[in-house]
CSV table of C-alpha atoms in Angstrom, one decimal:
chain,number,residue,atom,x,y,z
R,1,MET,CA,101.8,79.5,78.6
R,2,PRO,CA,103.5,81.4,80.2
R,3,ARG,CA,105.4,78.1,81.4
R,4,ILE,CA,107.9,78.4,84.3
R,5,VAL,CA,110.5,75.7,84.7
R,6,VAL,CA,112.2,75.8,88.0
R,7,GLN,CA,115.8,73.8,88.2
R,8,ALA,CA,116.9,73.4,91.7
R,9,TYR,CA,118.9,70.9,93.9
R,10,GLU,CA,116.8,68.1,95.8
R,11,GLY,CA,115.8,68.6,99.3
R,12,ARG,CA,112.8,70.8,99.3
R,13,THR,CA,109.7,69.8,101.5
R,14,LEU,CA,106.3,69.5,99.8
R,15,ASP,CA,105.3,72.7,101.8
R,16,GLN,CA,108.1,74.8,100.2
R,17,LYS,CA,107.3,73.5,96.8
R,18,ARG,CA,103.5,74.7,97.3
R,19,HIS,CA,104.9,78.0,98.6
R,20,LEU,CA,107.2,78.3,95.4
R,21,VAL,CA,104.4,77.7,92.8
R,22,ARG,CA,102.0,79.9,94.4
R,23,GLY,CA,104.6,82.7,94.6
R,24,ILE,CA,105.9,82.4,91.3
R,25,THR,CA,102.4,82.1,89.6
R,26,ASP,CA,101.4,85.3,91.4
R,27,ALA,CA,104.5,87.2,90.2
R,28,VAL,CA,103.8,86.0,86.4
R,29,VAL,CA,100.2,87.0,86.8
R,30,ASP,CA,101.3,90.5,88.1
R,31,ALA,CA,103.9,91.2,85.7
R,32,TYR,CA,102.4,90.0,82.6
R,33,ALA,CA,98.8,90.5,83.2
R,34,VAL,CA,97.5,87.1,82.4
R,35,SER,CA,94.9,84.9,84.0
R,36,PRO,CA,96.4,82.4,86.8
R,37,GLU,CA,94.8,79.6,84.8
R,38,THR,CA,97.3,80.1,81.9
R,39,VAL,CA,100.4,79.8,84.2
R,40,THR,CA,102.1,76.3,84.3
R,41,VAL,CA,104.9,75.8,86.7
R,42,VAL,CA,107.2,72.6,86.4
R,43,ILE,CA,109.8,71.7,89.0
R,44,GLU,CA,113.0,69.9,88.0
R,45,GLU,CA,115.1,68.6,90.8
R,46,ILE,CA,118.8,67.9,90.1
R,47,ARG,CA,120.7,65.2,92.1
R,48,ASP,CA,124.0,66.2,93.8
R,49,ASP,CA,125.9,63.7,91.6
R,50,HIS,CA,124.2,65.3,88.5
R,51,THR,CA,125.5,68.8,88.9
R,52,ALA,CA,129.1,70.2,89.0
R,53,LYS,CA,130.6,73.6,89.4
R,54,ALA,CA,134.2,74.5,88.4
R,55,GLY,CA,134.5,70.9,87.4
R,56,VAL,CA,133.7,69.4,90.7
R,57,LEU,CA,130.2,67.3,91.3
R,58,ARG,CA,128.3,68.9,94.0
R,59,SER,CA,128.2,65.6,95.8
R,60,ASP,CA,132.0,65.5,96.0
R,61,ARG,CA,132.3,69.3,97.0
R,62,ASN,CA,129.8,68.6,99.8
R,63,ALA,CA,131.6,65.6,101.0
R,64,GLY,CA,134.8,67.6,101.0
R,65,ALA,CA,133.1,70.2,103.2
R,66,ALA,CA,131.6,67.6,105.5
R,67,SER,CA,135.2,66.2,106.3
R,68,GLY,CA,136.4,69.6,106.9
R,69,GLY,CA,138.4,70.0,103.5
R,70,PRO,CA,140.0,73.5,103.2
R,71,GLY,CA,138.2,76.3,101.2
R,72,GLU,CA,135.1,74.4,100.7
R,73,ARG,CA,132.0,76.6,101.1
R,74,ARG,CA,128.5,74.8,101.3
R,75,THR,CA,125.9,76.9,99.3
R,76,SER,CA,122.4,76.0,100.0
R,77,ALA,CA,121.0,76.9,96.7
X,1,MET,CA,120.8,77.6,91.2
X,2,PRO,CA,118.0,77.8,91.4
X,3,ARG,CA,117.4,78.7,87.9
X,4,ILE,CA,114.2,79.6,86.5
X,5,VAL,CA,113.4,79.5,82.7
X,6,VAL,CA,110.3,81.4,81.7
X,7,GLN,CA,108.8,80.3,78.4
X,8,ALA,CA,106.4,82.9,76.9
X,9,TYR,CA,104.8,84.5,73.8
X,10,GLU,CA,106.5,87.6,72.4
X,11,GLY,CA,105.2,90.9,72.9
X,12,ARG,CA,106.2,92.0,76.5
X,13,THR,CA,108.0,95.4,77.3
X,14,LEU,CA,111.2,95.8,78.9
X,15,ASP,CA,109.4,97.0,82.1
X,16,GLN,CA,107.3,94.0,82.2
X,17,LYS,CA,110.3,91.8,82.0
X,18,ARG,CA,112.0,93.9,84.7
X,19,HIS,CA,108.9,93.5,86.8
X,20,LEU,CA,109.0,89.8,86.0
X,21,VAL,CA,112.4,88.8,87.1
X,22,ARG,CA,112.0,90.9,90.2
X,23,GLY,CA,108.7,89.1,91.4
X,24,ILE,CA,110.1,85.5,90.4
X,25,THR,CA,113.3,86.1,92.4
X,26,ASP,CA,111.5,87.3,95.5
X,27,ALA,CA,109.0,84.3,95.3
X,28,VAL,CA,111.9,81.9,95.1
X,29,VAL,CA,114.0,83.4,97.9
X,30,ASP,CA,110.9,83.5,99.9
X,31,ALA,CA,109.7,80.0,99.4
X,32,TYR,CA,113.4,78.3,99.3
X,33,ALA,CA,115.2,80.4,101.6
X,34,VAL,CA,118.0,81.2,99.3
X,35,SER,CA,120.2,84.3,98.6
X,36,PRO,CA,119.0,86.4,95.7
X,37,GLU,CA,122.6,86.0,94.3
X,38,THR,CA,122.0,82.4,93.7
X,39,VAL,CA,118.8,82.9,91.7
X,40,THR,CA,119.0,83.0,87.8
X,41,VAL,CA,116.1,83.8,85.7
X,42,VAL,CA,115.9,83.3,81.8
X,43,ILE,CA,113.4,84.4,79.6
X,44,GLU,CA,112.4,82.6,76.4
X,45,GLU,CA,110.2,84.0,73.8
X,46,ILE,CA,108.3,81.8,71.7
X,47,ARG,CA,107.2,83.2,68.2
X,48,ASP,CA,103.6,82.9,67.2
X,49,ASP,CA,104.4,80.9,64.1
X,50,HIS,CA,106.5,78.5,66.2
X,51,THR,CA,103.7,77.4,68.7
X,52,ALA,CA,100.7,75.6,68.3
X,53,LYS,CA,97.6,74.4,70.3
X,54,ALA,CA,95.2,71.8,69.2
X,55,GLY,CA,97.3,71.5,66.1
X,56,VAL,CA,96.9,75.0,64.9
X,57,LEU,CA,99.9,77.4,64.7
X,58,ARG,CA,99.2,80.4,67.0
X,59,SER,CA,99.7,82.9,64.0
X,60,ASP,CA,97.3,81.3,62.2
X,61,ARG,CA,94.7,81.1,64.8
X,62,ASN,CA,95.2,84.7,65.7
X,63,ALA,CA,94.8,85.6,62.0
X,64,GLY,CA,91.5,83.8,62.0
X,65,ALA,CA,90.4,85.7,64.9
X,66,ALA,CA,91.4,89.0,63.3
X,67,SER,CA,89.3,88.3,60.4
X,68,GLY,CA,86.4,87.4,62.5
X,69,GLY,CA,86.4,83.8,62.0
X,70,PRO,CA,84.0,81.7,64.0
X,71,GLY,CA,85.0,79.9,67.1
X,72,GLU,CA,88.5,81.7,67.6
X,73,ARG,CA,89.4,83.0,70.7
X,74,ARG,CA,92.4,85.0,71.4
X,75,THR,CA,94.2,84.2,74.3
X,76,SER,CA,96.7,86.7,75.7
X,77,ALA,CA,98.9,84.4,77.6
P,1,MET,CA,126.7,80.8,83.4
P,2,PRO,CA,127.8,79.1,81.1
P,3,ARG,CA,125.7,76.2,81.8
P,4,ILE,CA,126.2,73.0,80.0
P,5,VAL,CA,123.5,70.5,80.1
P,6,VAL,CA,124.6,66.9,79.2
P,7,GLN,CA,121.7,64.5,78.0
P,8,ALA,CA,122.9,61.0,77.8
P,9,TYR,CA,121.7,57.4,78.4
P,10,GLU,CA,122.0,55.9,81.8
P,11,GLY,CA,124.7,53.6,82.8
P,12,ARG,CA,127.7,55.5,83.5
P,13,THR,CA,129.9,55.1,86.6
P,14,LEU,CA,130.4,57.8,89.1
P,15,ASP,CA,134.0,58.1,88.1
P,16,GLN,CA,133.0,58.6,84.4
P,17,LYS,CA,130.6,61.3,85.4
P,18,ARG,CA,133.5,63.1,87.6
P,19,HIS,CA,135.7,62.7,84.5
P,20,LEU,CA,133.1,64.4,82.2
P,21,VAL,CA,132.2,67.4,84.3
P,22,ARG,CA,136.0,68.1,84.8
P,23,GLY,CA,136.7,67.6,81.0
P,24,ILE,CA,133.7,69.8,80.0
P,25,THR,CA,134.7,72.5,82.2
P,26,ASP,CA,138.2,72.8,81.0
P,27,ALA,CA,136.9,72.8,77.5
P,28,VAL,CA,134.7,75.7,78.3
P,29,VAL,CA,137.2,77.7,80.1
P,30,ASP,CA,139.5,77.3,77.3
P,31,ALA,CA,137.4,78.3,74.5
P,32,TYR,CA,135.6,81.0,76.2
P,33,ALA,CA,138.0,82.4,78.6
P,34,VAL,CA,135.9,82.4,81.7
P,35,SER,CA,136.7,81.5,85.1
P,36,PRO,CA,136.1,77.8,86.1
P,37,GLU,CA,133.7,78.9,88.9
P,38,THR,CA,131.2,80.5,86.4
P,39,VAL,CA,130.8,77.1,84.8
P,40,THR,CA,127.9,74.9,85.8
P,41,VAL,CA,127.4,71.5,84.3
P,42,VAL,CA,124.2,69.3,84.7
P,43,ILE,CA,123.8,65.7,83.6
P,44,GLU,CA,120.4,64.5,82.5
P,45,GLU,CA,120.1,60.6,82.2
P,46,ILE,CA,117.5,59.2,79.7
P,47,ARG,CA,116.0,55.9,80.4
P,48,ASP,CA,115.9,53.3,77.4
P,49,ASP,CA,112.2,52.9,77.5
P,50,HIS,CA,112.0,57.0,77.2
P,51,THR,CA,113.9,57.4,74.1
P,52,ALA,CA,113.4,56.3,70.3
P,53,LYS,CA,115.2,56.5,67.1
P,54,ALA,CA,113.3,55.8,63.9
P,55,GLY,CA,110.2,55.3,65.8
P,56,VAL,CA,111.4,52.5,68.0
P,57,LEU,CA,112.1,52.7,71.7
P,58,ARG,CA,115.6,52.0,72.6
P,59,SER,CA,114.5,49.3,75.2
P,60,ASP,CA,112.7,47.7,72.4
P,61,ARG,CA,115.8,47.9,70.0
P,62,ASN,CA,118.2,46.5,72.5
P,63,ALA,CA,115.8,43.7,73.3
P,64,GLY,CA,115.8,42.9,69.5
P,65,ALA,CA,119.3,43.1,69.4
P,66,ALA,CA,119.9,40.8,72.3
P,67,SER,CA,117.7,38.3,70.9
P,68,GLY,CA,119.5,38.1,67.5
P,69,GLY,CA,117.0,40.1,65.7
P,70,PRO,CA,118.1,40.9,62.3
P,71,GLY,CA,119.2,44.4,61.2
P,72,GLU,CA,119.6,45.6,64.8
P,73,ARG,CA,122.7,47.1,65.8
P,74,ARG,CA,123.3,48.2,69.5
P,75,THR,CA,124.8,51.7,69.7
P,76,SER,CA,126.5,52.6,73.0
P,77,ALA,CA,126.2,56.4,72.8
B,1,MET,CA,123.3,60.9,72.0
B,2,PRO,CA,125.2,62.3,73.9
B,3,ARG,CA,123.7,65.6,73.4
B,4,ILE,CA,125.3,68.7,75.0
B,5,VAL,CA,123.5,72.1,75.1
B,6,VAL,CA,125.6,75.0,76.0
B,7,GLN,CA,123.7,78.0,77.6
B,8,ALA,CA,125.7,81.0,77.4
B,9,TYR,CA,125.6,84.8,76.9
B,10,GLU,CA,125.9,86.4,73.6
B,11,GLY,CA,129.0,87.6,72.2
B,12,ARG,CA,131.6,84.9,71.3
B,13,THR,CA,133.2,84.8,68.0
B,14,LEU,CA,132.7,81.9,65.6
B,15,ASP,CA,136.3,80.8,66.2
B,16,GLN,CA,135.6,80.6,69.8
B,17,LYS,CA,132.4,78.4,69.0
B,18,ARG,CA,134.7,76.3,66.9
B,19,HIS,CA,137.0,75.9,69.6
B,20,LEU,CA,134.0,75.4,72.2
B,21,VAL,CA,132.4,72.4,70.2
B,22,ARG,CA,135.6,70.8,69.5
B,23,GLY,CA,136.9,70.7,73.1
B,24,ILE,CA,133.6,69.6,74.5
B,25,THR,CA,133.3,66.8,72.1
B,26,ASP,CA,136.7,65.6,72.8
B,27,ALA,CA,135.7,65.8,76.6
B,28,VAL,CA,132.8,63.7,76.1
B,29,VAL,CA,134.4,61.1,73.8
B,30,ASP,CA,137.4,60.9,76.3
B,31,ALA,CA,135.1,60.4,79.4
B,32,TYR,CA,132.2,58.4,78.1
B,33,ALA,CA,134.2,56.2,75.5
B,34,VAL,CA,131.8,57.0,72.7
B,35,SER,CA,132.4,57.7,68.8
B,36,PRO,CA,132.8,61.4,68.0
B,37,GLU,CA,130.0,60.9,65.4
B,38,THR,CA,127.4,60.2,68.3
B,39,VAL,CA,128.2,63.6,70.1
B,40,THR,CA,125.9,66.5,69.2
B,41,VAL,CA,126.6,69.9,70.6
B,42,VAL,CA,124.0,72.8,70.5
B,43,ILE,CA,124.8,76.5,71.6
B,44,GLU,CA,122.0,78.5,72.8
B,45,GLU,CA,122.9,82.3,73.2
B,46,ILE,CA,120.9,84.2,75.8
B,47,ARG,CA,120.2,87.9,75.5
B,48,ASP,CA,121.4,90.4,78.0
B,49,ASP,CA,117.7,91.5,78.4
B,50,HIS,CA,116.5,88.1,78.7
B,51,THR,CA,118.5,87.0,81.8
B,52,ALA,CA,118.6,88.2,85.4
B,53,LYS,CA,120.5,87.6,88.5
B,54,ALA,CA,119.4,88.8,92.1
B,55,GLY,CA,116.2,90.0,90.2
B,56,VAL,CA,118.2,92.3,88.0
B,57,LEU,CA,118.1,91.9,84.4
B,58,ARG,CA,121.9,91.7,83.0
B,59,SER,CA,121.3,94.6,80.5
B,60,ASP,CA,120.5,96.8,83.5
B,61,ARG,CA,123.3,95.6,85.6
B,62,ASN,CA,125.8,96.2,82.8
B,63,ALA,CA,124.5,99.8,82.2
B,64,GLY,CA,124.7,100.4,86.0
B,65,ALA,CA,128.4,99.3,85.8
B,66,ALA,CA,129.1,101.3,82.6
B,67,SER,CA,127.7,104.5,84.1
B,68,GLY,CA,129.9,103.9,87.2
B,69,GLY,CA,127.1,102.7,89.4
B,70,PRO,CA,128.1,101.7,93.1
B,71,GLY,CA,128.5,97.9,93.8
B,72,GLU,CA,128.1,96.8,90.1
B,73,ARG,CA,130.5,94.3,89.0
B,74,ARG,CA,130.6,93.1,85.5
B,75,THR,CA,131.2,89.6,85.1
B,76,SER,CA,131.9,88.0,81.7
B,77,ALA,CA,130.6,84.5,81.9
J,1,MET,CA,100.2,69.2,78.8
J,2,PRO,CA,101.5,67.1,77.1
J,3,ARG,CA,103.8,69.6,75.6
J,4,ILE,CA,106.0,68.6,72.5
J,5,VAL,CA,109.2,70.6,71.8
J,6,VAL,CA,110.7,70.1,68.4
J,7,GLN,CA,114.3,70.9,67.8
J,8,ALA,CA,115.3,71.1,64.2
J,9,TYR,CA,117.7,73.0,61.8
J,10,GLU,CA,116.2,76.1,60.2
J,11,GLY,CA,114.9,76.2,56.6
J,12,ARG,CA,111.5,74.9,56.6
J,13,THR,CA,108.6,76.6,55.1
J,14,LEU,CA,105.6,77.9,57.1
J,15,ASP,CA,103.4,75.2,55.4
J,16,GLN,CA,105.9,72.4,56.5
J,17,LYS,CA,105.5,73.7,60.0
J,18,ARG,CA,101.7,73.7,59.7
J,19,HIS,CA,101.7,70.2,58.6
J,20,LEU,CA,104.3,69.2,61.5
J,21,VAL,CA,102.2,70.4,64.4
J,22,ARG,CA,99.0,69.1,63.0
J,23,GLY,CA,100.7,65.8,62.4
J,24,ILE,CA,102.3,65.6,66.0
J,25,THR,CA,99.1,66.8,67.6
J,26,ASP,CA,97.3,63.9,65.9
J,27,ALA,CA,99.9,61.5,67.0
J,28,VAL,CA,99.8,62.6,70.6
J,29,VAL,CA,96.0,62.6,70.9
J,30,ASP,CA,95.9,59.2,69.3
J,31,ALA,CA,98.5,57.6,71.6
J,32,TYR,CA,97.8,59.2,74.9
J,33,ALA,CA,93.8,59.5,74.2
J,34,VAL,CA,93.9,63.2,75.3
J,35,SER,CA,91.8,66.2,73.8
J,36,PRO,CA,93.5,68.2,71.3
J,37,GLU,CA,93.1,71.3,73.0
J,38,THR,CA,95.6,70.1,75.8
J,39,VAL,CA,98.3,69.4,73.2
J,40,THR,CA,101.0,72.3,73.0
J,41,VAL,CA,103.7,72.0,70.2
J,42,VAL,CA,106.7,74.3,70.1
J,43,ILE,CA,109.3,74.6,67.5
J,44,GLU,CA,112.8,75.4,68.3
J,45,GLU,CA,114.9,76.2,65.1
J,46,ILE,CA,118.7,75.7,65.6
J,47,ARG,CA,121.1,77.9,63.4
J,48,ASP,CA,123.9,76.0,61.3
J,49,ASP,CA,126.7,77.8,63.3
J,50,HIS,CA,125.3,76.7,66.6
J,51,THR,CA,125.5,73.1,66.2
J,52,ALA,CA,128.1,70.5,65.9
J,53,LYS,CA,128.4,66.8,65.0
J,54,ALA,CA,131.7,65.1,65.6
J,55,GLY,CA,133.1,68.4,66.9
J,56,VAL,CA,132.5,70.3,63.5
J,57,LEU,CA,130.0,73.1,63.2
J,58,ARG,CA,127.3,72.1,60.8
J,59,SER,CA,128.0,75.4,58.9
J,60,ASP,CA,131.7,74.4,58.5
J,61,ARG,CA,130.7,70.9,57.6
J,62,ASN,CA,128.3,72.3,54.8
J,63,ALA,CA,130.7,74.8,53.5
J,64,GLY,CA,133.2,71.9,53.4
J,65,ALA,CA,130.5,69.9,51.4
J,66,ALA,CA,129.8,72.6,49.1
J,67,SER,CA,133.3,73.2,48.0
J,68,GLY,CA,133.8,69.6,47.3
J,69,GLY,CA,135.6,68.4,50.4
J,70,PRO,CA,136.2,64.9,50.8
J,71,GLY,CA,134.1,62.6,53.0
J,72,GLU,CA,131.6,65.4,53.6
J,73,ARG,CA,127.8,64.3,53.5
J,74,ARG,CA,125.1,66.8,53.6
J,75,THR,CA,122.3,65.6,55.8
J,76,SER,CA,119.0,67.4,55.5
J,77,ALA,CA,117.6,66.4,59.0
Y,1,MET,CA,118.0,65.9,64.5
Y,2,PRO,CA,115.1,66.5,64.3
Y,3,ARG,CA,114.7,65.8,68.1
Y,4,ILE,CA,111.5,65.8,69.6
Y,5,VAL,CA,110.8,66.1,73.5
Y,6,VAL,CA,107.5,65.2,74.8
Y,7,GLN,CA,106.7,66.6,78.3
Y,8,ALA,CA,103.7,64.8,80.0
Y,9,TYR,CA,102.4,63.6,83.3
Y,10,GLU,CA,103.2,60.3,84.6
Y,11,GLY,CA,101.0,57.0,84.1
Y,12,ARG,CA,101.1,55.9,80.4
Y,13,THR,CA,101.8,52.4,79.7
Y,14,LEU,CA,104.8,51.0,77.7
Y,15,ASP,CA,102.3,50.3,74.9
Y,16,GLN,CA,101.1,53.8,74.8
Y,17,LYS,CA,104.7,55.1,74.7
Y,18,ARG,CA,105.5,52.8,71.7
Y,19,HIS,CA,102.6,54.0,70.1
Y,20,LEU,CA,103.4,57.6,70.7
Y,21,VAL,CA,107.1,57.5,69.5
Y,22,ARG,CA,106.0,55.7,66.2
Y,23,GLY,CA,103.2,58.2,65.5
Y,24,ILE,CA,105.6,61.3,66.4
Y,25,THR,CA,108.2,59.9,64.2
Y,26,ASP,CA,105.8,59.4,61.2
Y,27,ALA,CA,104.4,62.8,61.5
Y,28,VAL,CA,108.1,64.3,61.6
Y,29,VAL,CA,109.2,62.2,58.7
Y,30,ASP,CA,106.0,63.3,56.8
Y,31,ALA,CA,106.1,66.9,57.4
Y,32,TYR,CA,109.8,67.6,57.1
Y,33,ALA,CA,110.9,65.0,54.4
Y,34,VAL,CA,113.7,63.5,56.3
Y,35,SER,CA,114.6,59.8,57.0
Y,36,PRO,CA,113.3,58.2,60.1
Y,37,GLU,CA,116.9,57.3,61.1
Y,38,THR,CA,117.4,61.0,61.8
Y,39,VAL,CA,114.5,61.4,64.3
Y,40,THR,CA,115.0,61.1,68.0
Y,41,VAL,CA,112.0,61.3,70.5
Y,42,VAL,CA,112.6,61.7,74.1
Y,43,ILE,CA,109.8,61.5,76.8
Y,44,GLU,CA,110.1,63.4,79.9
Y,45,GLU,CA,107.7,62.5,82.6
Y,46,ILE,CA,106.5,65.2,85.1
Y,47,ARG,CA,105.3,64.1,88.7
Y,48,ASP,CA,102.2,65.2,89.9
Y,49,ASP,CA,103.9,67.1,92.9
Y,50,HIS,CA,106.2,68.9,90.5
Y,51,THR,CA,103.7,70.8,88.3
Y,52,ALA,CA,101.2,73.3,89.2
Y,53,LYS,CA,98.5,75.2,87.2
Y,54,ALA,CA,97.0,78.4,88.9
Y,55,GLY,CA,99.4,78.2,91.4
Y,56,VAL,CA,98.1,74.8,92.7
Y,57,LEU,CA,100.3,71.6,92.5
Y,58,ARG,CA,98.3,68.8,90.4
Y,59,SER,CA,98.7,66.4,93.3
Y,60,ASP,CA,96.8,69.0,95.6
Y,61,ARG,CA,94.5,69.6,92.9
Y,62,ASN,CA,93.5,65.8,92.2
Y,63,ALA,CA,93.5,65.3,95.9
Y,64,GLY,CA,90.7,68.1,96.2
Y,65,ALA,CA,88.8,66.5,93.3
Y,66,ALA,CA,89.0,63.1,94.8
Y,67,SER,CA,87.5,64.3,98.1
Y,68,GLY,CA,84.8,66.1,96.5
Y,69,GLY,CA,86.1,69.6,96.6
Y,70,PRO,CA,84.1,72.1,94.7
Y,71,GLY,CA,85.1,73.5,91.4
Y,72,GLU,CA,87.8,71.1,91.0
Y,73,ARG,CA,88.1,69.4,87.7
Y,74,ARG,CA,90.4,66.6,86.9
Y,75,THR,CA,92.1,67.0,83.5
Y,76,SER,CA,93.6,63.8,82.1
Y,77,ALA,CA,96.2,65.5,79.8
């Protein structure tokens, strides 16, 4: 410990993940004054058909946006 | 999303937590190219009598170290 | 937030998941008086060989039930 | 199973929680066609000084809003 | 890693927790052939008014049982 | 409940998992004096490119070790 769990949508490259775990580890070491060896990071990827906002699956929301549905806004987080 | 959960021992100051959430958010924004507004950080503090390593509660391990028990090593992560 | 995580066995259809996230979101909006836009639902599916009850993996329990093993009861939750 | 974990800010009444667990359970029973007895709901409350958005702890963000800080918006989710 | 998280109702003694983390660690070491030093156990206690089964908070269920409500059964898990 | 979640690297056999859930269930029953039927175990496997220690993904760390990189140590937990 500390252990940091990152929950994010699928679709990042391996290089982005390398970048992510390095940056988070540095941030934890800096703020909490611990040795890097004690910091574990775990990435959990969440499928688009397994998460919903406002009651609509992200996979359905994106499908709507792709087909030009009104009022749909694609967020990339 | 992304949502970042930090699991750590108790005992950090409010300023350390401020520092932590700022640093982690910057790291995620930088690596994943998302807007800061999409990044949520949650801190979960774990009590010393609710975590164990090698089968020994951290509260017992630290008590042993404080009393000069042999082979006990206090880790501050 | 609120964020709702649903942990369930595999095997639901996409329509069941659509139904689920809509119903849960409505329930949260109704009870907590929040805007639907603030409610995130995440589904986590658990494999039959990755969960156990009474010390027996669900995959083994179901195999026993299928072959007519005594005292085995298949639960569909 | 299913097991539903609700992560939300502190500050709900006991009646709101009663309402919440009843509504979520009904939604799960309805969508997944399971018996109510198989549905477990767990509420996890998150302290205002243990969660951040855009790198700012919610406790600091709310303090800014209370004192009339510019651009601060109090969200009640 | 491995990391083992135990989610249980409140109300265990410190000795029960000592017993628990020792037993779980031994079980993981035995099954997965890892060194005890690599095994972390974390206990998460869940309040009676923060968990529900069949849509009823455990605190309400137990109150019903205590007052002789019909069909209420106190489970001690 | 109790519910026990085991987070571990990939690569165990089905027999190791059988062994694991049996051993953990026995340990919980023994320490907490509950019926085995109330004990649920869930295994979560973590990919080597989804976890990091000291800011380095485990997949990169192992690749370094395999190619004889200096100072790399392969841990099997």
